[in-house]
PDB file of C-alpha atoms in Angstrom:
ATOM      1  CA  UNK G   1      28.412 -22.674 -10.872  1.00 51.00           C
ATOM      2  CA  UNK G   2      27.279 -24.562 -13.964  1.00 60.00           C
ATOM      3  CA  UNK G   3      23.643 -24.557 -15.052  1.00 68.00           C
ATOM      4  CA  UNK G   4      21.691 -27.261 -13.246  1.00 71.00           C
ATOM      5  CA  UNK G   5      24.120 -27.301 -10.312  1.00 74.00           C
ATOM      6  CA  UNK G   6      23.013 -27.482  -6.715  1.00 76.00           C
ATOM      7  CA  UNK G   7      22.083 -24.214  -5.024  1.00 68.00           C
ATOM      8  CA  UNK G   8      22.477 -24.100  -1.267  1.00 69.00           C
ATOM      9  CA  UNK G   9      19.964 -21.946   0.565  1.00 62.00           C
ATOM     10  CA  UNK G  10      20.736 -20.807   4.065  1.00 64.00           C
ATOM     11  CA  UNK G  11      17.926 -21.742   6.432  1.00 61.00           C
ATOM     12  CA  UNK G  12      18.042 -18.280   8.008  1.00 62.00           C
ATOM     13  CA  UNK G  13      17.566 -16.383   4.738  1.00 53.00           C
ATOM     14  CA  UNK G  14      15.332 -13.370   5.299  1.00 68.00           C
ATOM     15  CA  UNK G  15      14.442 -12.761   1.668  1.00 77.00           C
ATOM     16  CA  UNK G  16      11.397 -14.678   0.483  1.00 77.00           C
ATOM     17  CA  UNK G  17      12.290 -14.936  -3.212  1.00 89.00           C
ATOM     18  CA  UNK G  18      14.885 -17.747  -2.800  1.00 88.00           C
ATOM     19  CA  UNK G  19      12.565 -19.572  -0.403  1.00 87.00           C
ATOM     20  CA  UNK G  20       9.583 -19.269  -2.739  1.00 90.00           C
ATOM     21  CA  UNK G  21      11.599 -20.475  -5.726  1.00 93.00           C
ATOM     22  CA  UNK G  22      12.990 -23.372  -3.695  1.00 93.00           C
ATOM     23  CA  UNK G  23       9.530 -24.437  -2.539  1.00 94.00           C
ATOM     24  CA  UNK G  24       8.007 -24.221  -6.009  1.00 94.00           C
ATOM     25  CA  UNK G  25      10.880 -26.117  -7.630  1.00 95.00           C
ATOM     26  CA  UNK G  26      11.292 -28.812  -4.961  1.00 95.00           C
ATOM     27  CA  UNK G  27       7.744 -29.005  -3.613  1.00 95.00           C
ATOM     28  CA  UNK G  28       9.017 -28.301  -0.107  1.00 95.00           C
ATOM     29  CA  UNK G  29       6.122 -26.612   1.764  1.00 96.00           C
ATOM     30  CA  UNK G  30       7.008 -23.393   3.564  1.00 95.00           C
ATOM     31  CA  UNK G  31       5.030 -20.810   5.498  1.00 95.00           C
ATOM     32  CA  UNK G  32       5.619 -17.154   4.627  1.00 94.00           C
ATOM     33  CA  UNK G  33       3.863 -13.771   4.826  1.00 94.00           C
ATOM     34  CA  UNK G  34       2.525 -12.377   1.546  1.00 94.00           C
ATOM     35  CA  UNK G  35       0.938  -9.173   0.304  1.00 94.00           C
ATOM     36  CA  UNK G  36      -2.103  -9.994  -1.817  1.00 96.00           C
ATOM     37  CA  UNK G  37      -5.466  -8.569  -2.824  1.00 96.00           C
ATOM     38  CA  UNK G  38      -8.077  -9.213  -0.161  1.00 97.00           C
ATOM     39  CA  UNK G  39     -10.353 -11.875  -1.619  1.00 97.00           C
ATOM     40  CA  UNK G  40     -12.225 -12.460   1.621  1.00 97.00           C
ATOM     41  CA  UNK G  41      -9.030 -13.396   3.444  1.00 98.00           C
ATOM     42  CA  UNK G  42      -9.545 -10.688   6.064  1.00 98.00           C
ATOM     43  CA  UNK G  43     -13.300 -10.455   6.349  1.00 98.00           C
ATOM     44  CA  UNK G  44     -13.601  -7.043   7.998  1.00 97.00           C
ATOM     45  CA  UNK G  45     -11.401  -5.217   5.467  1.00 97.00           C
ATOM     46  CA  UNK G  46     -12.539  -4.123   1.981  1.00 95.00           C
ATOM     47  CA  UNK G  47     -12.428  -6.588  -0.903  1.00 95.00           C
ATOM     48  CA  UNK G  48      -9.556  -5.894  -3.266  1.00 93.00           C
ATOM     49  CA  UNK G  49      -7.488  -4.012  -0.676  1.00 93.00           C
ATOM     50  CA  UNK G  50      -3.838  -4.993  -0.364  1.00 93.00           C
ATOM     51  CA  UNK G  51      -3.423  -7.109   2.774  1.00 95.00           C
ATOM     52  CA  UNK G  52      -0.580  -9.039   4.361  1.00 95.00           C
ATOM     53  CA  UNK G  53      -1.477 -12.578   5.423  1.00 97.00           C
ATOM     54  CA  UNK G  54       0.272 -15.862   6.164  1.00 97.00           C
ATOM     55  CA  UNK G  55       0.555 -18.260   3.239  1.00 97.00           C
ATOM     56  CA  UNK G  56       1.880 -21.647   2.311  1.00 97.00           C
ATOM     57  CA  UNK G  57       4.114 -21.965  -0.728  1.00 96.00           C
ATOM     58  CA  UNK G  58       4.784 -25.308  -2.410  1.00 97.00           C
ATOM     59  CA  UNK G  59       5.055 -26.838  -5.874  1.00 96.00           C
ATOM     60  CA  UNK G  60       1.547 -25.547  -6.610  1.00 96.00           C
ATOM     61  CA  UNK G  61       2.456 -21.929  -5.887  1.00 94.00           C
ATOM     62  CA  UNK G  62       1.492 -19.504  -3.132  1.00 94.00           C
ATOM     63  CA  UNK G  63      -1.653 -20.216  -1.108  1.00 97.00           C
ATOM     64  CA  UNK G  64      -2.784 -17.318   1.115  1.00 98.00           C
ATOM     65  CA  UNK G  65      -4.566 -18.263   4.323  1.00 98.00           C
ATOM     66  CA  UNK G  66      -8.027 -17.149   5.352  1.00 98.00           C
ATOM     67  CA  UNK G  67      -7.605 -14.961   8.453  1.00 97.00           C
ATOM     68  CA  UNK G  68     -11.215 -13.960   9.175  1.00 98.00           C
ATOM     69  CA  UNK G  69     -11.959 -10.849  11.203  1.00 98.00           C
ATOM     70  CA  UNK G  70      -9.131  -8.806  12.674  1.00 97.00           C
ATOM     71  CA  UNK G  71      -9.699  -7.410  16.156  1.00 97.00           C
ATOM     72  CA  UNK G  72     -11.943  -4.353  15.756  1.00 97.00           C
ATOM     73  CA  UNK G  73      -9.224  -1.856  16.710  1.00 96.00           C
ATOM     74  CA  UNK G  74      -6.762  -3.380  14.208  1.00 95.00           C
ATOM     75  CA  UNK G  75      -9.325  -3.351  11.402  1.00 96.00           C
ATOM     76  CA  UNK G  76     -10.155   0.304  12.168  1.00 94.00           C
ATOM     77  CA  UNK G  77      -6.490   1.306  11.937  1.00 91.00           C
ATOM     78  CA  UNK G  78      -6.049  -0.639   8.705  1.00 93.00           C
ATOM     79  CA  UNK G  79      -9.172   0.913   7.146  1.00 93.00           C
ATOM     80  CA  UNK G  80      -7.797   4.385   7.894  1.00 91.00           C
ATOM     81  CA  UNK G  81      -4.613   3.627   5.958  1.00 91.00           C
ATOM     82  CA  UNK G  82      -6.538   1.845   3.192  1.00 93.00           C
ATOM     83  CA  UNK G  83      -8.613   5.013   2.714  1.00 92.00           C
ATOM     84  CA  UNK G  84      -5.429   6.969   2.025  1.00 94.00           C
ATOM     85  CA  UNK G  85      -4.481   4.458  -0.663  1.00 92.00           C
ATOM     86  CA  UNK G  86      -7.963   4.543  -2.148  1.00 92.00           C
ATOM     87  CA  UNK G  87      -7.900   8.352  -2.384  1.00 94.00           C
ATOM     88  CA  UNK G  88      -4.460   8.229  -3.994  1.00 94.00           C
ATOM     89  CA  UNK G  89      -5.647   5.715  -6.603  1.00 93.00           C
ATOM     90  CA  UNK G  90      -8.741   7.840  -7.271  1.00 95.00           C
ATOM     91  CA  UNK G  91      -6.489  10.889  -7.707  1.00 95.00           C
ATOM     92  CA  UNK G  92      -4.624   9.055 -10.451  1.00 95.00           C
ATOM     93  CA  UNK G  93      -7.758   7.639 -12.103  1.00 97.00           C
ATOM     94  CA  UNK G  94      -9.613  10.961 -12.122  1.00 96.00           C
ATOM     95  CA  UNK G  95      -6.461  13.052 -12.569  1.00 95.00           C
ATOM     96  CA  UNK G  96      -7.572  15.268  -9.694  1.00 93.00           C
ATOM     97  CA  UNK G  97      -4.620  16.862  -7.849  1.00 91.00           C
ATOM     98  CA  UNK G  98      -6.951  17.886  -4.990  1.00 91.00           C
ATOM     99  CA  UNK G  99      -7.349  14.223  -4.095  1.00 92.00           C
ATOM    100  CA  UNK G 100      -3.607  13.887  -3.575  1.00 91.00           C
ATOM    101  CA  UNK G 101      -3.835  16.578  -0.912  1.00 92.00           C
ATOM    102  CA  UNK G 102      -7.022  15.089   0.517  1.00 92.00           C
ATOM    103  CA  UNK G 103      -5.250  11.733   0.827  1.00 95.00           C
ATOM    104  CA  UNK G 104      -2.440  13.419   2.736  1.00 94.00           C
ATOM    105  CA  UNK G 105      -4.967  15.207   4.962  1.00 93.00           C
ATOM    106  CA  UNK G 106      -6.698  11.979   6.010  1.00 93.00           C
ATOM    107  CA  UNK G 107      -3.476  10.036   6.550  1.00 94.00           C
ATOM    108  CA  UNK G 108      -3.540   9.296  10.309  1.00 92.00           C
ATOM    109  CA  UNK G 109       0.145  10.074  10.879  1.00 93.00           C
ATOM    110  CA  UNK G 110       0.168  13.221   8.775  1.00 94.00           C
ATOM    111  CA  UNK G 111      -3.084  14.501  10.299  1.00 93.00           C
ATOM    112  CA  UNK G 112      -1.704  13.904  13.797  1.00 95.00           C
ATOM    113  CA  UNK G 113       1.539  15.736  13.014  1.00 95.00           C
ATOM    114  CA  UNK G 114       0.571  18.674  10.805  1.00 95.00           C
ATOM    115  CA  UNK G 115      -2.208  21.206  10.419  1.00 93.00           C
ATOM    116  CA  UNK G 116      -4.290  21.244   7.243  1.00 91.00           C
ATOM    117  CA  UNK G 117      -2.361  24.300   6.021  1.00 89.00           C
ATOM    118  CA  UNK G 118       0.957  22.565   6.695  1.00 92.00           C
ATOM    119  CA  UNK G 119      -0.207  19.442   4.836  1.00 92.00           C
ATOM    120  CA  UNK G 120      -1.272  21.514   1.839  1.00 90.00           C
ATOM    121  CA  UNK G 121       2.056  23.379   1.857  1.00 90.00           C
ATOM    122  CA  UNK G 122       3.945  20.087   2.155  1.00 93.00           C
ATOM    123  CA  UNK G 123       2.137  18.751  -0.910  1.00 92.00           C
ATOM    124  CA  UNK G 124       2.899  21.991  -2.788  1.00 91.00           C
ATOM    125  CA  UNK G 125       6.566  21.674  -1.817  1.00 92.00           C
ATOM    126  CA  UNK G 126       6.697  18.032  -2.902  1.00 93.00           C
ATOM    127  CA  UNK G 127       5.109  18.871  -6.247  1.00 92.00           C
ATOM    128  CA  UNK G 128       7.622  21.693  -6.744  1.00 91.00           C
ATOM    129  CA  UNK G 129      10.538  19.415  -5.849  1.00 93.00           C
ATOM    130  CA  UNK G 130       9.408  16.475  -7.992  1.00 93.00           C
ATOM    131  CA  UNK G 131       7.242  18.213 -10.578  1.00 84.00           C
ATOM    132  CA  UNK G 132       9.136  16.992 -13.624  1.00 90.00           C
ATOM    133  CA  UNK G 133       8.631  13.413 -12.448  1.00 95.00           C
ATOM    134  CA  UNK G 134       4.878  13.877 -12.038  1.00 93.00           C
ATOM    135  CA  UNK G 135       2.250  13.733 -14.767  1.00 94.00           C
ATOM    136  CA  UNK G 136       1.047  17.120 -16.003  1.00 93.00           C
ATOM    137  CA  UNK G 137      -2.327  16.864 -14.229  1.00 93.00           C
ATOM    138  CA  UNK G 138      -0.598  16.469 -10.837  1.00 92.00           C
ATOM    139  CA  UNK G 139       1.406  19.678 -11.366  1.00 88.00           C
ATOM    140  CA  UNK G 140      -1.629  21.944 -11.684  1.00 79.00           C
ATOM    141  CA  UNK G 141      -1.589  24.899  -9.267  1.00 71.00           C
ATOM    142  CA  UNK G 142      -4.362  24.696  -6.687  1.00 76.00           C
ATOM    143  CA  UNK G 143      -5.097  28.138  -5.403  1.00 62.00           C
ATOM    144  CA  UNK G 144      -7.196  29.149  -3.588  1.00 57.00           C
ATOM    145  CA  UNK G 145      -7.246  26.005  -1.544  1.00 60.00           C
ATOM    146  CA  UNK G 146     -10.426  24.044  -2.154  1.00 55.00           C
ATOM    147  CA  UNK G 147     -10.352  22.134   1.137  1.00 54.00           C
ATOM    148  CA  UNK G 148     -13.217  19.879   0.386  1.00 54.00           C
ATOM    149  CA  UNK G 149     -14.956  19.458  -2.893  1.00 50.00           C
ATOM    150  CA  UNK G 150     -17.512  16.902  -3.926  1.00 45.00           C
ATOM    151  CA  UNK G 151     -17.262  17.568  -7.642  1.00 45.00           C
TER     152      UNK G 151
END
């Protein structure tokens, strides 16, 4: 196809990128789901957390919708997973390998499936398997196991 030629977009496309580009270029409004920082869009989740919300996309760009409060049980589940992400980010910012393990320990699925010792061993095994891909601070041996530390 030559530059500037017509591009046909199937109406049942499941990828958002072609739809977003089409809407921005043509001004055709479209409703999609987007992952964005929470800027008060979901009022009972932390500000700045990554959230998925409906949005409109048009010539002016992507416009996330205000959702308000989630049902209490949904917000509680989301906060549990957001805490794992927050601990992981803090691990990277503070370069504290204990926080990586603490994040794994508070992950709802991991905590429901494994004991604390198994989670720690899993993290050790993952570090051993991927150590060369990790920054030096993340490869530090952690023995004995400092389960919880506030330092």
